[in-house]
């Protein structure tokens, strides 16, 4: 066991693996980013470290002797629930990963070999999320304490009541701001994870974002509440999460050309998606949409053969949006279908494959029946601090650079300009015309 000691209150990371070379690589990587790093050559040694001092984040290998990563992280969850848990695995067995997620309630799993930038980003986001949650809890306790003080004030102390009211209002506004940052961080994390899924194959690049955007527009056109629209948008981003264990051959083969055995594997991806999201309470509605995204309105779909309005509305919307994009990228048939022909096929499937009401909203979207925020295209070199993104900024490789609604700061603009220089100075972004969100 080794320990880096620093006088700065830097986050502490514990890396657990039975392979010293892996621990050395992780130690070098995170030391260079300014973190305090502790290492342990197994689960028992890792538990001993946790008993001696507080740890912010644990990265554990899955396959270790005596105590594997799933058993180790399960104990960490019970004894130190506030410690963030990450799983490092080279497993190809998706079920083993699902079991580890359910037992240890891990924040994220990372596959070997890892990409240094990706693992640093995951750790940074996890620690930022934890910091926001701690700040949220502090503000909630502050609000509660001030409420109790307010109750005890004498009616004659109007000036003091006014002073406390102002303080409460400031704490409440700050709490709302932290809650909003938490929600945005959560959605950004989902978008990043969606990017990771899409990196498995060429056809998947940008697919999830297009499906999510079309599903959101259809849901908005149907008059759904903002919470439901957001849930459907998230389902679109995660529509292919159950395919994460598919072989490259299966991912590249159109559904119409799959063999019987391949179809059997393919049909299970919706159930696997539901299982992967099972530990996340806030995504239970999304999990149901993913399970039923391949049900047909006439009852001839899978996995449960649901019919009509027995299928959740979000799943009915997701089915149409996903098929529309898959027709154009060759995901359903060997030959790619032109957008106009794809629309015609979707409309032809009303009442059989798709819900007629969803098809009607789909037609309305393409006839200009959806109001989008006003924006203007601005070159990267002309961006100013305080501008708000109207849409995600996507790299030429299809990766998420910045999420929609991000407020630009000077250092972010500088990074965008550096990226723009490497891309021949052609990067433009959509900026809200009205800067107020």
Short mmCIF file of N, CA, C and O in Angstrom, two decimals, residues 304-389:
data_model
loop_
_atom_site.label_atom_id
_atom_site.label_comp_id
_atom_site.label_asym_id
_atom_site.label_seq_id
_atom_site.Cartn_x
_atom_site.Cartn_y
_atom_site.Cartn_z
N UNK A 304 -42.83 -8.21 -24.83
CA UNK A 304 -44.02 -8.68 -24.11
C UNK A 304 -45.29 -8.70 -24.96
O UNK A 304 -46.36 -9.06 -24.47
N UNK A 305 -45.20 -8.31 -26.21
CA UNK A 305 -46.38 -8.34 -27.09
C UNK A 305 -47.50 -7.42 -26.62
O UNK A 305 -48.68 -7.74 -26.82
N UNK A 306 -47.14 -6.26 -26.02
CA UNK A 306 -48.17 -5.31 -25.60
C UNK A 306 -48.85 -4.70 -26.82
O UNK A 306 -48.27 -4.62 -27.91
N UNK A 307 -50.10 -4.24 -26.62
CA UNK A 307 -50.88 -3.72 -27.74
C UNK A 307 -51.48 -2.38 -27.39
O UNK A 307 -51.88 -2.13 -26.25
N UNK A 308 -51.58 -1.51 -28.39
CA UNK A 308 -52.28 -0.23 -28.24
C UNK A 308 -51.73 0.62 -27.11
O UNK A 308 -50.53 0.74 -26.91
N UNK A 309 -52.64 1.21 -26.33
CA UNK A 309 -52.24 2.13 -25.28
C UNK A 309 -51.72 1.43 -24.04
O UNK A 309 -51.36 2.10 -23.05
N UNK A 310 -51.68 0.09 -24.06
CA UNK A 310 -50.99 -0.63 -22.98
C UNK A 310 -49.48 -0.38 -23.05
O UNK A 310 -48.77 -0.54 -22.06
N UNK A 311 -49.00 0.01 -24.22
CA UNK A 311 -47.59 0.39 -24.39
C UNK A 311 -47.43 1.82 -23.87
O UNK A 311 -48.19 2.71 -24.25
N UNK A 312 -46.46 2.10 -22.98
CA UNK A 312 -46.26 3.47 -22.50
C UNK A 312 -46.10 4.45 -23.66
O UNK A 312 -45.45 4.13 -24.67
N UNK A 313 -46.68 5.63 -23.51
CA UNK A 313 -46.65 6.61 -24.60
C UNK A 313 -45.21 6.95 -24.99
O UNK A 313 -44.90 7.08 -26.18
N UNK A 314 -44.33 7.08 -24.01
CA UNK A 314 -42.94 7.40 -24.32
C UNK A 314 -42.30 6.33 -25.20
O UNK A 314 -41.52 6.64 -26.10
N UNK A 315 -42.63 5.05 -24.95
CA UNK A 315 -42.09 3.97 -25.77
C UNK A 315 -42.65 4.02 -27.19
O UNK A 315 -41.95 3.72 -28.16
N UNK A 316 -43.93 4.41 -27.33
CA UNK A 316 -44.53 4.53 -28.67
C UNK A 316 -43.84 5.65 -29.47
O UNK A 316 -43.60 5.52 -30.67
N UNK A 317 -43.52 6.75 -28.78
CA UNK A 317 -42.82 7.86 -29.45
C UNK A 317 -41.40 7.43 -29.81
O UNK A 317 -40.91 7.69 -30.92
N UNK A 318 -40.73 6.77 -28.87
CA UNK A 318 -39.35 6.34 -29.10
C UNK A 318 -39.25 5.35 -30.26
O UNK A 318 -38.31 5.41 -31.07
N UNK A 319 -40.23 4.45 -30.38
CA UNK A 319 -40.22 3.46 -31.47
C UNK A 319 -40.23 4.15 -32.83
O UNK A 319 -39.47 3.78 -33.73
N UNK A 320 -41.09 5.14 -32.98
CA UNK A 320 -41.18 5.85 -34.26
C UNK A 320 -39.91 6.64 -34.54
O UNK A 320 -39.34 6.56 -35.64
N UNK A 321 -39.42 7.39 -33.55
CA UNK A 321 -38.24 8.23 -33.76
C UNK A 321 -37.02 7.38 -34.09
O UNK A 321 -36.22 7.72 -34.98
N UNK A 322 -36.87 6.24 -33.40
CA UNK A 322 -35.73 5.36 -33.64
C UNK A 322 -35.80 4.74 -35.04
O UNK A 322 -34.80 4.69 -35.77
N UNK A 323 -36.98 4.25 -35.44
CA UNK A 323 -37.12 3.65 -36.77
C UNK A 323 -36.86 4.66 -37.88
O UNK A 323 -36.24 4.34 -38.90
N UNK A 324 -37.32 5.89 -37.69
CA UNK A 324 -37.14 6.92 -38.71
C UNK A 324 -35.65 7.15 -38.98
O UNK A 324 -35.22 7.22 -40.13
N UNK A 325 -34.85 7.24 -37.92
CA UNK A 325 -33.41 7.45 -38.13
C UNK A 325 -32.73 6.18 -38.63
O UNK A 325 -31.86 6.24 -39.49
N UNK A 326 -33.13 5.02 -38.09
CA UNK A 326 -32.51 3.75 -38.51
C UNK A 326 -32.74 3.46 -40.00
O UNK A 326 -31.90 2.87 -40.67
N UNK A 327 -33.91 3.86 -40.51
CA UNK A 327 -34.17 3.67 -41.93
C UNK A 327 -33.16 4.44 -42.78
O UNK A 327 -32.72 3.97 -43.83
N UNK A 328 -32.76 5.60 -42.30
CA UNK A 328 -31.86 6.45 -43.08
C UNK A 328 -30.39 6.06 -42.95
O UNK A 328 -29.59 6.36 -43.84
N UNK A 329 -30.01 5.40 -41.85
CA UNK A 329 -28.60 5.05 -41.66
C UNK A 329 -28.33 3.58 -41.96
O UNK A 329 -27.20 3.11 -41.76
N UNK A 330 -29.33 2.85 -42.42
CA UNK A 330 -29.13 1.44 -42.75
C UNK A 330 -29.17 0.51 -41.56
O UNK A 330 -28.61 -0.59 -41.61
N UNK A 331 -29.84 0.93 -40.49
CA UNK A 331 -29.94 0.08 -39.32
C UNK A 331 -31.02 -0.98 -39.43
O UNK A 331 -30.97 -2.01 -38.75
N UNK A 332 -32.05 -0.72 -40.26
CA UNK A 332 -33.15 -1.67 -40.42
C UNK A 332 -33.02 -2.49 -41.69
O UNK A 332 -33.33 -3.68 -41.72
N UNK A 333 -32.59 -1.84 -42.77
CA UNK A 333 -32.44 -2.54 -44.05
C UNK A 333 -31.04 -2.27 -44.60
O UNK A 333 -30.38 -1.30 -44.23
N UNK A 334 -30.60 -3.16 -45.51
CA UNK A 334 -29.26 -3.02 -46.07
C UNK A 334 -29.10 -1.73 -46.86
O UNK A 334 -28.04 -1.11 -46.88
N UNK A 335 -30.18 -1.31 -47.51
CA UNK A 335 -30.15 -0.09 -48.32
C UNK A 335 -30.67 1.08 -47.50
O UNK A 335 -31.73 1.01 -46.89
N UNK A 336 -29.90 2.15 -47.47
CA UNK A 336 -30.34 3.35 -46.76
C UNK A 336 -31.53 3.99 -47.47
O UNK A 336 -31.57 4.03 -48.70
N UNK A 337 -32.45 4.52 -46.69
CA UNK A 337 -33.67 5.11 -47.23
C UNK A 337 -33.58 6.63 -47.14
O UNK A 337 -33.17 7.18 -46.11
N UNK A 338 -33.97 7.31 -48.22
CA UNK A 338 -33.99 8.78 -48.23
C UNK A 338 -34.99 9.28 -47.19
O UNK A 338 -35.98 8.62 -46.88
N UNK A 339 -34.72 10.47 -46.65
CA UNK A 339 -35.57 11.02 -45.58
C UNK A 339 -37.04 11.07 -45.98
O UNK A 339 -37.92 10.72 -45.20
N UNK A 340 -37.33 11.53 -47.22
CA UNK A 340 -38.73 11.61 -47.65
C UNK A 340 -39.38 10.23 -47.71
O UNK A 340 -40.54 10.05 -47.32
N UNK A 341 -38.62 9.24 -48.20
CA UNK A 341 -39.16 7.88 -48.26
C UNK A 341 -39.33 7.30 -46.86
O UNK A 341 -40.28 6.55 -46.60
N UNK A 342 -38.41 7.64 -45.95
CA UNK A 342 -38.53 7.17 -44.57
C UNK A 342 -39.79 7.73 -43.92
O UNK A 342 -40.51 7.03 -43.20
N UNK A 343 -40.09 9.02 -44.19
CA UNK A 343 -41.32 9.62 -43.67
C UNK A 343 -42.54 8.88 -44.19
O UNK A 343 -43.48 8.59 -43.44
N UNK A 344 -42.52 8.57 -45.49
CA UNK A 344 -43.66 7.87 -46.09
C UNK A 344 -43.86 6.50 -45.46
O UNK A 344 -45.01 6.07 -45.21
N UNK A 345 -42.77 5.77 -45.20
CA UNK A 345 -42.87 4.44 -44.57
C UNK A 345 -43.42 4.55 -43.15
O UNK A 345 -44.23 3.72 -42.73
N UNK A 346 -42.99 5.56 -42.42
CA UNK A 346 -43.50 5.76 -41.05
C UNK A 346 -45.00 6.04 -41.09
O UNK A 346 -45.79 5.44 -40.34
N UNK A 347 -45.41 6.93 -41.98
CA UNK A 347 -46.83 7.29 -42.08
C UNK A 347 -47.66 6.09 -42.51
O UNK A 347 -48.77 5.86 -42.01
N UNK A 348 -47.10 5.26 -43.40
CA UNK A 348 -47.80 4.06 -43.86
C UNK A 348 -48.01 3.06 -42.71
O UNK A 348 -48.97 2.27 -42.73
N UNK A 349 -47.12 3.11 -41.69
CA UNK A 349 -47.22 2.16 -40.58
C UNK A 349 -48.17 2.59 -39.48
O UNK A 349 -48.30 1.90 -38.46
N UNK A 350 -48.88 3.71 -39.66
CA UNK A 350 -49.82 4.18 -38.64
C UNK A 350 -50.92 3.15 -38.41
O UNK A 350 -51.50 2.62 -39.34
N UNK A 351 -51.18 2.86 -37.14
CA UNK A 351 -52.22 1.91 -36.78
C UNK A 351 -51.73 0.48 -36.71
O UNK A 351 -52.40 -0.37 -36.10
N UNK A 352 -50.59 0.18 -37.33
CA UNK A 352 -50.02 -1.17 -37.28
C UNK A 352 -48.75 -1.15 -36.42
O UNK A 352 -48.75 -1.60 -35.29
N UNK A 353 -47.69 -0.63 -37.00
CA UNK A 353 -46.43 -0.54 -36.26
C UNK A 353 -46.47 0.60 -35.25
O UNK A 353 -45.93 0.50 -34.15
N UNK A 354 -47.15 1.72 -35.61
CA UNK A 354 -47.07 2.92 -34.78
C UNK A 354 -48.46 3.40 -34.37
O UNK A 354 -49.47 3.14 -35.04
N UNK A 355 -48.49 4.14 -33.27
CA UNK A 355 -49.71 4.79 -32.77
C UNK A 355 -50.08 5.92 -33.75
O UNK A 355 -49.23 6.75 -34.10
N UNK A 356 -51.34 5.95 -34.18
CA UNK A 356 -51.78 6.97 -35.15
C UNK A 356 -51.60 8.38 -34.59
O UNK A 356 -51.28 9.31 -35.34
N UNK A 357 -51.83 8.55 -33.28
CA UNK A 357 -51.68 9.90 -32.69
C UNK A 357 -50.20 10.33 -32.73
O UNK A 357 -49.91 11.50 -32.97
N UNK A 358 -49.30 9.39 -32.51
CA UNK A 358 -47.86 9.72 -32.56
C UNK A 358 -47.46 10.04 -34.01
O UNK A 358 -46.68 10.97 -34.25
N UNK A 359 -47.99 9.29 -34.96
CA UNK A 359 -47.70 9.56 -36.37
C UNK A 359 -48.20 10.95 -36.77
O UNK A 359 -47.53 11.69 -37.49
N UNK A 360 -49.40 11.32 -36.27
CA UNK A 360 -49.96 12.64 -36.58
C UNK A 360 -49.03 13.75 -36.05
O UNK A 360 -48.78 14.75 -36.73
N UNK A 361 -48.51 13.56 -34.82
CA UNK A 361 -47.59 14.55 -34.25
C UNK A 361 -46.28 14.59 -35.05
O UNK A 361 -45.71 15.66 -35.27
N UNK A 362 -45.83 13.42 -35.49
CA UNK A 362 -44.62 13.31 -36.32
C UNK A 362 -44.80 14.13 -37.61
O UNK A 362 -43.91 14.89 -38.01
N UNK A 363 -45.95 13.98 -38.27
CA UNK A 363 -46.22 14.74 -39.49
C UNK A 363 -46.24 16.24 -39.20
O UNK A 363 -45.74 17.05 -39.98
N UNK A 364 -46.83 16.60 -38.06
CA UNK A 364 -46.93 18.01 -37.70
C UNK A 364 -45.56 18.63 -37.47
O UNK A 364 -45.33 19.80 -37.82
N UNK A 365 -44.65 17.85 -36.87
CA UNK A 365 -43.29 18.34 -36.63
C UNK A 365 -42.61 18.71 -37.94
O UNK A 365 -41.98 19.76 -38.07
N UNK A 366 -42.78 17.85 -38.96
CA UNK A 366 -42.11 18.09 -40.24
C UNK A 366 -42.85 19.11 -41.10
O UNK A 366 -42.35 19.53 -42.13
N UNK A 367 -44.02 19.51 -40.64
CA UNK A 367 -44.75 20.59 -41.34
C UNK A 367 -44.58 21.92 -40.63
O UNK A 367 -45.36 22.85 -40.82
N UNK A 368 -43.56 21.99 -39.77
CA UNK A 368 -43.28 23.25 -39.08
C UNK A 368 -44.14 23.50 -37.88
O UNK A 368 -44.34 24.65 -37.48
N UNK A 369 -44.66 22.44 -37.25
CA UNK A 369 -45.58 22.62 -36.14
C UNK A 369 -44.91 22.60 -34.78
O UNK A 369 -45.52 22.18 -33.81
N UNK A 370 -43.67 23.01 -34.66
CA UNK A 370 -42.98 23.03 -33.37
C UNK A 370 -42.18 24.31 -33.26
O UNK A 370 -41.51 24.72 -34.20
N UNK A 371 -42.31 24.99 -32.14
CA UNK A 371 -41.58 26.24 -31.92
C UNK A 371 -40.26 25.93 -31.23
O UNK A 371 -40.23 25.34 -30.14
N UNK A 372 -39.17 26.32 -31.85
CA UNK A 372 -37.85 26.13 -31.28
C UNK A 372 -37.29 27.49 -30.82
O UNK A 372 -37.70 28.53 -31.33
N UNK A 373 -36.39 27.50 -29.84
CA UNK A 373 -35.80 28.76 -29.38
C UNK A 373 -35.11 29.51 -30.53
O UNK A 373 -34.52 28.88 -31.40
N UNK A 374 -35.23 30.82 -30.52
CA UNK A 374 -34.56 31.61 -31.53
C UNK A 374 -33.06 31.60 -31.28
O UNK A 374 -32.59 31.66 -30.14
N UNK A 375 -32.29 31.48 -32.37
CA UNK A 375 -30.84 31.41 -32.23
C UNK A 375 -30.18 32.04 -33.44
O UNK A 375 -30.81 32.35 -34.44
N UNK A 376 -28.86 32.26 -33.33
CA UNK A 376 -28.07 32.68 -34.48
C UNK A 376 -26.76 31.89 -34.49
O UNK A 376 -26.23 31.51 -33.44
N UNK A 377 -26.27 31.61 -35.69
CA UNK A 377 -25.01 30.89 -35.87
C UNK A 377 -23.86 31.88 -35.71
O UNK A 377 -23.81 32.91 -36.39
N UNK A 378 -22.93 31.56 -34.81
CA UNK A 378 -21.80 32.45 -34.54
C UNK A 378 -20.50 31.65 -34.65
O UNK A 378 -20.39 30.55 -34.10
N UNK A 379 -19.51 32.22 -35.33
CA UNK A 379 -18.20 31.57 -35.44
C UNK A 379 -17.52 31.56 -34.08
O UNK A 379 -17.72 32.46 -33.26
N UNK A 380 -16.70 30.56 -33.84
CA UNK A 380 -16.04 30.40 -32.54
C UNK A 380 -15.24 31.64 -32.15
O UNK A 380 -15.21 32.05 -30.99
N UNK A 381 -14.60 32.27 -33.13
CA UNK A 381 -13.74 33.43 -32.83
C UNK A 381 -14.55 34.65 -32.38
O UNK A 381 -13.98 35.59 -31.81
N UNK A 382 -15.87 34.64 -32.63
CA UNK A 382 -16.71 35.79 -32.27
C UNK A 382 -17.53 35.56 -31.01
O UNK A 382 -18.38 36.39 -30.66
N UNK A 383 -17.29 34.47 -30.30
CA UNK A 383 -18.05 34.17 -29.08
C UNK A 383 -17.65 35.11 -27.95
O UNK A 383 -16.50 35.56 -27.86
N UNK A 384 -18.63 35.40 -27.06
CA UNK A 384 -18.39 36.29 -25.93
C UNK A 384 -18.84 35.61 -24.64
O UNK A 384 -19.80 34.82 -24.64
N UNK A 385 -18.19 35.92 -23.51
CA UNK A 385 -18.62 35.37 -22.22
C UNK A 385 -20.08 35.75 -21.93
O UNK A 385 -20.51 36.86 -22.22
N UNK A 386 -20.84 34.82 -21.35
CA UNK A 386 -22.24 35.07 -21.03
C UNK A 386 -23.21 34.57 -22.08
O UNK A 386 -24.40 34.45 -21.81
N UNK A 387 -22.73 34.29 -23.28
CA UNK A 387 -23.61 33.73 -24.31
C UNK A 387 -24.05 32.33 -23.89
O UNK A 387 -23.33 31.59 -23.23
N UNK A 388 -25.28 31.95 -24.30
CA UNK A 388 -25.87 30.67 -23.91
C UNK A 388 -26.07 29.81 -25.15
O UNK A 388 -26.65 30.26 -26.14
N UNK A 389 -25.58 28.58 -25.09
CA UNK A 389 -25.72 27.66 -26.22
C UNK A 389 -27.18 27.25 -26.42
O UNK A 389 -27.86 26.91 -25.46
#
